[in-house]
């Protein structure tokens, strides 16, 4: 068989070991579900402490972000994520990890040029397109009100 | 044109040394390596410095094995995976040996052996050292994701080795391994864009080279 740029990537794809879709989905669903339960639990605790509804909605993601950032810092998050896949990537924990991990790597290069520049090297795409999407959504939402 | 360059004076590999990380040391060839560090850091505070230190240790070990010093080596051929080959530059900066920085990614060590053995064979140099290294932590950070990033590895993904190696090449001496011919490779891009699947990107090269070892 003569390989070229067209048929070789297909050949590699065909013969490479595939990710196991079903076990991966179950793991992601379980861990993602547990993270959501923790979020709900946190909400209940804050409500029990008498926190107003509006503040609870802010405090839940803030707490989850803190936990994810802390676990990233003590070299635990990536081990959970290796098992959970999308289970930790999709909730806000994935975003926290994507921001903290490049910051940890860049801290040796200085606070401004190193950490300051590189902290958003992975999560920058989420921030850019998230902001862009919210602007588009806002325009649509605003226009719909006039129709 | 075959591309094979025959070396009639058969330059000798006088000495070699290897330095590896913890993962490599615990593998099947673990006890074959000269030096290793349990923490992969080699006593340095950044991974780039650790990699540079590995190159220094590899060269020093290869020199020590045959009681050579700086003045016995005519040229250094060294390279690594980092930007501007910083591991080689900083790791070997204290040696007073003329330096050739080379880059060939995984083929850097072969490239160094090809260049140094040709120069020793043609008597332009009487001896040369070849040094190379890679460090998993510095390579992950440069080419893929941050170390603590929570991503899942695909089953086809591979692992950049934490290791450094050094060879001392000299004029022919009986009783040592020698180089009788070299064949520089040709650039081949077969369209693999997955940064984790290095094996698939490199495999076509060995397919093209396959007829070569059959010649004598």
Short mmCIF file of N, CA and C in Angstrom, two decimals, chain B residues 68-197:
data_model
loop_
_atom_site.label_atom_id
_atom_site.label_comp_id
_atom_site.label_asym_id
_atom_site.label_seq_id
_atom_site.Cartn_x
_atom_site.Cartn_y
_atom_site.Cartn_z
N UNK B 68 38.23 11.55 30.20
CA UNK B 68 38.44 12.65 29.26
C UNK B 68 38.09 13.97 29.94
N UNK B 69 38.69 15.06 29.46
CA UNK B 69 38.27 16.38 29.94
C UNK B 69 37.92 17.24 28.71
N UNK B 70 37.52 18.50 28.96
CA UNK B 70 37.11 19.42 27.89
C UNK B 70 38.10 19.42 26.73
N UNK B 71 39.40 19.47 27.07
CA UNK B 71 40.42 19.67 26.05
C UNK B 71 40.58 18.45 25.13
N UNK B 72 40.01 17.30 25.52
CA UNK B 72 40.12 16.11 24.68
C UNK B 72 39.04 16.06 23.60
N UNK B 73 38.05 16.96 23.71
CA UNK B 73 36.94 16.95 22.75
C UNK B 73 37.06 18.17 21.83
N UNK B 74 37.00 17.93 20.51
CA UNK B 74 37.16 19.03 19.55
C UNK B 74 35.87 19.78 19.26
N UNK B 75 34.73 19.11 19.37
CA UNK B 75 33.46 19.79 19.10
C UNK B 75 32.30 19.09 19.79
N UNK B 76 31.28 19.89 20.10
CA UNK B 76 30.06 19.39 20.74
C UNK B 76 28.91 19.51 19.75
N UNK B 77 28.12 18.48 19.58
CA UNK B 77 26.90 18.55 18.79
C UNK B 77 25.75 18.26 19.75
N UNK B 78 24.93 19.27 20.03
CA UNK B 78 23.88 19.05 21.01
C UNK B 78 22.58 19.71 20.58
N UNK B 79 21.50 19.12 21.00
CA UNK B 79 20.19 19.68 20.70
C UNK B 79 19.12 19.10 21.60
N UNK B 80 17.94 19.74 21.61
CA UNK B 80 16.82 19.24 22.41
C UNK B 80 15.54 19.75 21.78
N UNK B 81 14.42 19.66 22.51
CA UNK B 81 13.13 20.03 21.93
C UNK B 81 12.72 21.47 22.21
N UNK B 82 13.44 22.13 23.11
CA UNK B 82 13.00 23.45 23.58
C UNK B 82 13.31 24.56 22.57
N UNK B 83 12.61 25.69 22.74
CA UNK B 83 12.89 26.87 21.92
C UNK B 83 14.36 27.24 22.01
N UNK B 84 14.97 27.48 20.87
CA UNK B 84 16.38 27.89 20.80
C UNK B 84 17.32 26.90 21.50
N UNK B 85 16.90 25.64 21.62
CA UNK B 85 17.71 24.59 22.24
C UNK B 85 18.32 25.06 23.57
N UNK B 86 17.48 25.63 24.43
CA UNK B 86 18.00 26.19 25.68
C UNK B 86 18.60 25.13 26.61
N UNK B 87 18.07 23.90 26.56
CA UNK B 87 18.61 22.87 27.46
C UNK B 87 20.07 22.59 27.12
N UNK B 88 20.38 22.56 25.82
CA UNK B 88 21.75 22.30 25.40
C UNK B 88 22.63 23.50 25.72
N UNK B 89 22.14 24.70 25.37
CA UNK B 89 22.94 25.91 25.57
C UNK B 89 23.29 26.13 27.03
N UNK B 90 22.26 26.10 27.89
CA UNK B 90 22.51 26.36 29.31
C UNK B 90 23.16 25.17 30.01
N UNK B 91 22.78 23.96 29.59
CA UNK B 91 23.33 22.78 30.25
C UNK B 91 24.82 22.61 30.00
N UNK B 92 25.28 22.99 28.80
CA UNK B 92 26.67 22.73 28.43
C UNK B 92 27.51 24.00 28.39
N UNK B 93 26.99 25.09 28.98
CA UNK B 93 27.68 26.38 28.86
C UNK B 93 29.03 26.41 29.58
N UNK B 94 29.22 25.53 30.54
CA UNK B 94 30.48 25.56 31.28
C UNK B 94 31.61 24.75 30.65
N UNK B 95 31.30 24.11 29.51
CA UNK B 95 32.36 23.36 28.82
C UNK B 95 33.04 24.25 27.80
N UNK B 96 34.36 24.23 27.81
CA UNK B 96 35.12 25.05 26.85
C UNK B 96 35.34 24.24 25.57
N UNK B 97 34.22 23.87 24.93
CA UNK B 97 34.29 23.06 23.72
C UNK B 97 33.47 23.76 22.63
N UNK B 98 34.01 23.92 21.39
CA UNK B 98 33.22 24.53 20.31
C UNK B 98 31.88 23.81 20.15
N UNK B 99 30.81 24.59 20.01
CA UNK B 99 29.45 24.07 20.13
C UNK B 99 28.67 24.18 18.82
N UNK B 100 28.06 23.09 18.39
CA UNK B 100 27.13 23.12 17.26
C UNK B 100 25.74 22.79 17.79
N UNK B 101 24.82 23.75 17.74
CA UNK B 101 23.44 23.49 18.17
C UNK B 101 22.68 22.87 17.02
N UNK B 102 22.00 21.75 17.26
CA UNK B 102 21.25 21.09 16.18
C UNK B 102 19.83 20.84 16.64
N UNK B 103 18.91 20.75 15.67
CA UNK B 103 17.53 20.42 16.02
C UNK B 103 16.99 19.38 15.04
N UNK B 104 16.57 18.25 15.55
CA UNK B 104 15.94 17.25 14.69
C UNK B 104 14.83 16.53 15.43
N UNK B 105 14.27 17.19 16.48
CA UNK B 105 13.26 16.56 17.34
C UNK B 105 13.74 15.18 17.77
N UNK B 106 12.97 14.12 17.46
CA UNK B 106 13.34 12.78 17.93
C UNK B 106 14.62 12.28 17.26
N UNK B 107 14.99 12.85 16.11
CA UNK B 107 16.17 12.37 15.39
C UNK B 107 17.42 13.16 15.75
N UNK B 108 17.33 14.04 16.76
CA UNK B 108 18.47 14.88 17.09
C UNK B 108 19.73 14.07 17.37
N UNK B 109 19.61 13.00 18.12
CA UNK B 109 20.79 12.22 18.48
C UNK B 109 21.39 11.55 17.24
N UNK B 110 20.52 11.08 16.35
CA UNK B 110 21.01 10.46 15.11
C UNK B 110 21.68 11.52 14.24
N UNK B 111 21.08 12.69 14.18
CA UNK B 111 21.65 13.80 13.40
C UNK B 111 23.04 14.16 13.94
N UNK B 112 23.14 14.23 15.26
CA UNK B 112 24.43 14.55 15.89
C UNK B 112 25.48 13.49 15.57
N UNK B 113 25.07 12.22 15.61
CA UNK B 113 26.01 11.13 15.32
C UNK B 113 26.45 11.17 13.85
N UNK B 114 25.49 11.46 12.95
CA UNK B 114 25.81 11.53 11.51
C UNK B 114 26.84 12.64 11.27
N UNK B 115 26.55 13.84 11.79
CA UNK B 115 27.44 14.99 11.54
C UNK B 115 28.81 14.79 12.18
N UNK B 116 28.81 14.36 13.45
CA UNK B 116 30.10 14.23 14.14
C UNK B 116 30.94 13.10 13.55
N UNK B 117 30.30 11.99 13.18
CA UNK B 117 31.09 10.86 12.66
C UNK B 117 31.65 11.20 11.27
N UNK B 118 30.91 11.98 10.48
CA UNK B 118 31.44 12.38 9.16
C UNK B 118 32.67 13.26 9.31
N UNK B 119 32.62 14.18 10.30
CA UNK B 119 33.74 15.09 10.50
C UNK B 119 34.95 14.37 11.09
N UNK B 120 34.68 13.39 11.97
CA UNK B 120 35.80 12.62 12.53
C UNK B 120 36.40 11.72 11.45
N UNK B 121 35.52 11.15 10.61
CA UNK B 121 35.96 10.26 9.53
C UNK B 121 36.87 11.00 8.55
N UNK B 122 36.50 12.27 8.27
CA UNK B 122 37.29 13.04 7.31
C UNK B 122 38.48 13.73 7.97
N UNK B 123 38.74 13.42 9.25
CA UNK B 123 39.88 13.96 10.01
C UNK B 123 39.82 15.46 10.24
N UNK B 124 38.65 16.05 10.04
CA UNK B 124 38.51 17.48 10.39
C UNK B 124 38.51 17.64 11.91
N UNK B 125 38.00 16.62 12.59
CA UNK B 125 38.00 16.60 14.06
C UNK B 125 38.63 15.28 14.50
N UNK B 126 39.30 15.29 15.66
CA UNK B 126 39.82 14.00 16.13
C UNK B 126 38.85 13.35 17.12
N UNK B 127 38.01 14.17 17.74
CA UNK B 127 36.97 13.61 18.60
C UNK B 127 35.82 14.60 18.71
N UNK B 128 34.64 14.09 19.03
CA UNK B 128 33.47 14.95 19.18
C UNK B 128 32.52 14.33 20.18
N UNK B 129 31.67 15.18 20.79
CA UNK B 129 30.65 14.67 21.71
C UNK B 129 29.28 15.00 21.15
N UNK B 130 28.34 14.07 21.31
CA UNK B 130 26.95 14.27 20.87
C UNK B 130 26.07 14.19 22.11
N UNK B 131 25.26 15.21 22.34
CA UNK B 131 24.40 15.22 23.53
C UNK B 131 22.98 15.60 23.13
N UNK B 132 22.00 14.96 23.74
CA UNK B 132 20.61 15.35 23.49
C UNK B 132 19.77 15.07 24.73
N UNK B 133 18.58 15.67 24.77
CA UNK B 133 17.70 15.44 25.91
C UNK B 133 16.26 15.79 25.58
N UNK B 134 15.34 15.26 26.37
CA UNK B 134 13.97 15.77 26.40
C UNK B 134 13.48 15.56 27.82
N UNK B 135 12.55 16.41 28.25
CA UNK B 135 11.97 16.26 29.59
C UNK B 135 10.46 16.31 29.42
N UNK B 136 9.79 15.30 29.93
CA UNK B 136 8.34 15.25 29.74
C UNK B 136 7.65 16.53 30.17
N UNK B 137 8.04 17.07 31.33
CA UNK B 137 7.34 18.23 31.87
C UNK B 137 7.58 19.48 31.04
N UNK B 138 8.82 19.68 30.54
CA UNK B 138 9.07 20.88 29.74
C UNK B 138 8.45 20.73 28.35
N UNK B 139 8.41 19.49 27.81
CA UNK B 139 7.84 19.28 26.47
C UNK B 139 6.32 19.40 26.49
N UNK B 140 5.66 18.84 27.51
CA UNK B 140 4.21 18.94 27.63
C UNK B 140 3.80 20.41 27.63
N UNK B 141 4.52 21.18 28.41
CA UNK B 141 4.23 22.60 28.59
C UNK B 141 4.46 23.36 27.29
N UNK B 142 5.51 23.01 26.55
CA UNK B 142 5.79 23.74 25.32
C UNK B 142 4.88 23.34 24.16
N UNK B 143 4.61 22.05 24.03
CA UNK B 143 3.92 21.59 22.82
C UNK B 143 2.46 21.22 23.02
N UNK B 144 2.08 20.89 24.25
CA UNK B 144 0.71 20.43 24.44
C UNK B 144 -0.01 21.29 25.48
N UNK B 145 -0.42 20.72 26.60
CA UNK B 145 -1.18 21.48 27.58
C UNK B 145 -0.36 21.71 28.84
N UNK B 146 -0.77 22.68 29.70
CA UNK B 146 -0.08 22.85 30.98
C UNK B 146 -0.10 21.54 31.77
N UNK B 147 0.88 21.35 32.63
CA UNK B 147 1.03 20.08 33.35
C UNK B 147 -0.19 19.71 34.19
N UNK B 148 -0.78 20.71 34.84
CA UNK B 148 -1.90 20.43 35.74
C UNK B 148 -3.25 20.48 35.03
N UNK B 149 -3.23 20.67 33.70
CA UNK B 149 -4.49 20.77 32.95
C UNK B 149 -5.23 19.44 33.00
N UNK B 150 -6.52 19.51 33.28
CA UNK B 150 -7.32 18.30 33.44
C UNK B 150 -7.89 17.80 32.13
N UNK B 151 -7.04 17.24 31.29
CA UNK B 151 -7.52 16.67 30.03
C UNK B 151 -7.40 15.16 30.07
N UNK B 152 -8.15 14.49 29.20
CA UNK B 152 -8.07 13.03 29.15
C UNK B 152 -7.18 12.63 27.98
N UNK B 153 -6.23 11.74 28.22
CA UNK B 153 -5.34 11.29 27.14
C UNK B 153 -6.07 10.28 26.27
N UNK B 154 -5.89 10.41 24.95
CA UNK B 154 -6.49 9.42 24.05
C UNK B 154 -5.67 8.13 24.13
N UNK B 155 -6.28 6.96 23.79
CA UNK B 155 -5.52 5.71 23.88
C UNK B 155 -4.29 5.69 22.96
N UNK B 156 -4.31 6.50 21.87
CA UNK B 156 -3.17 6.51 20.94
C UNK B 156 -2.10 7.53 21.32
N UNK B 157 -2.32 8.28 22.43
CA UNK B 157 -1.34 9.32 22.77
C UNK B 157 -0.07 8.71 23.36
N UNK B 158 1.04 9.38 23.13
CA UNK B 158 2.32 8.89 23.63
C UNK B 158 2.94 9.85 24.62
N UNK B 159 4.05 9.45 25.19
CA UNK B 159 4.64 10.13 26.32
C UNK B 159 6.05 10.58 25.95
N UNK B 160 6.32 11.88 26.05
CA UNK B 160 7.68 12.36 25.78
C UNK B 160 8.59 11.89 26.92
N UNK B 161 9.69 11.29 26.56
CA UNK B 161 10.60 10.70 27.55
C UNK B 161 11.32 11.79 28.36
N UNK B 162 11.53 11.51 29.64
CA UNK B 162 12.43 12.32 30.45
C UNK B 162 13.77 11.61 30.41
N UNK B 163 14.67 12.12 29.59
CA UNK B 163 15.96 11.43 29.47
C UNK B 163 16.97 12.26 28.71
N UNK B 164 18.24 11.99 28.95
CA UNK B 164 19.31 12.64 28.21
C UNK B 164 20.38 11.59 27.92
N UNK B 165 21.09 11.80 26.81
CA UNK B 165 22.13 10.84 26.45
C UNK B 165 23.32 11.56 25.85
N UNK B 166 24.50 10.96 25.99
CA UNK B 166 25.70 11.55 25.42
C UNK B 166 26.59 10.46 24.83
N UNK B 167 27.21 10.77 23.70
CA UNK B 167 28.18 9.86 23.06
C UNK B 167 29.50 10.60 22.88
N UNK B 168 30.58 9.87 23.00
CA UNK B 168 31.88 10.43 22.62
C UNK B 168 32.36 9.67 21.38
N UNK B 169 32.58 10.41 20.29
CA UNK B 169 33.01 9.81 19.02
C UNK B 169 34.50 10.14 18.83
N UNK B 170 35.28 9.14 18.41
CA UNK B 170 36.68 9.45 18.14
C UNK B 170 37.17 8.62 16.94
N UNK B 171 38.42 8.81 16.58
CA UNK B 171 39.01 8.02 15.48
C UNK B 171 38.98 6.54 15.83
N UNK B 172 39.10 5.70 14.82
CA UNK B 172 38.89 4.27 15.03
C UNK B 172 39.81 3.66 16.10
N UNK B 173 39.18 2.96 17.04
CA UNK B 173 39.92 2.21 18.06
C UNK B 173 39.33 0.80 18.07
N UNK B 174 40.15 -0.20 18.05
CA UNK B 174 39.63 -1.57 18.05
C UNK B 174 38.96 -1.88 19.38
N UNK B 175 37.95 -2.72 19.31
CA UNK B 175 37.29 -3.16 20.53
C UNK B 175 36.11 -2.31 20.96
N UNK B 176 35.79 -1.27 20.19
CA UNK B 176 34.64 -0.42 20.51
C UNK B 176 33.65 -0.47 19.34
N UNK B 177 32.38 -0.17 19.62
CA UNK B 177 31.44 -0.08 18.49
C UNK B 177 31.85 1.07 17.56
N UNK B 178 31.62 0.92 16.26
CA UNK B 178 32.02 1.98 15.32
C UNK B 178 30.91 2.24 14.32
N UNK B 179 31.04 3.36 13.60
CA UNK B 179 30.04 3.75 12.60
C UNK B 179 30.66 3.57 11.22
N UNK B 180 30.06 2.72 10.39
CA UNK B 180 30.64 2.45 9.08
C UNK B 180 29.93 3.18 7.95
N UNK B 181 28.69 3.58 8.17
CA UNK B 181 27.95 4.33 7.14
C UNK B 181 26.81 5.08 7.79
N UNK B 182 26.42 6.19 7.18
CA UNK B 182 25.28 6.95 7.71
C UNK B 182 24.32 7.25 6.57
N UNK B 183 23.05 7.41 6.92
CA UNK B 183 22.02 7.75 5.92
C UNK B 183 21.12 8.84 6.49
N UNK B 184 21.31 10.08 6.03
CA UNK B 184 20.42 11.14 6.51
C UNK B 184 19.00 10.93 5.98
N UNK B 185 18.01 11.23 6.79
CA UNK B 185 16.62 11.04 6.39
C UNK B 185 16.11 12.19 5.53
N UNK B 186 14.93 11.97 4.98
CA UNK B 186 14.27 12.97 4.12
C UNK B 186 13.00 13.40 4.85
N UNK B 187 12.65 14.68 4.77
CA UNK B 187 11.44 15.16 5.46
C UNK B 187 10.21 14.52 4.84
N UNK B 188 9.35 13.95 5.68
CA UNK B 188 8.10 13.34 5.22
C UNK B 188 6.95 13.84 6.08
N UNK B 189 5.98 14.48 5.47
CA UNK B 189 4.78 14.89 6.20
C UNK B 189 3.60 14.12 5.63
N UNK B 190 3.06 13.22 6.42
CA UNK B 190 1.93 12.43 5.94
C UNK B 190 0.62 12.91 6.55
N UNK B 191 0.61 14.17 6.97
CA UNK B 191 -0.65 14.80 7.36
C UNK B 191 -1.20 14.42 8.72
N UNK B 192 -0.35 13.97 9.66
CA UNK B 192 -0.85 13.69 11.02
C UNK B 192 -0.79 15.00 11.81
N UNK B 193 -1.96 15.45 12.29
CA UNK B 193 -1.98 16.73 13.00
C UNK B 193 -2.25 16.57 14.49
N UNK B 194 -2.40 15.33 14.98
CA UNK B 194 -2.64 15.08 16.39
C UNK B 194 -1.32 15.20 17.16
N UNK B 195 -1.21 16.24 18.02
CA UNK B 195 0.06 16.48 18.72
C UNK B 195 0.42 15.38 19.73
N UNK B 196 -0.57 14.55 20.09
CA UNK B 196 -0.29 13.50 21.06
C UNK B 196 0.14 12.20 20.39
N UNK B 197 -0.10 12.09 19.08
CA UNK B 197 0.20 10.83 18.38
C UNK B 197 1.50 10.96 17.59
#
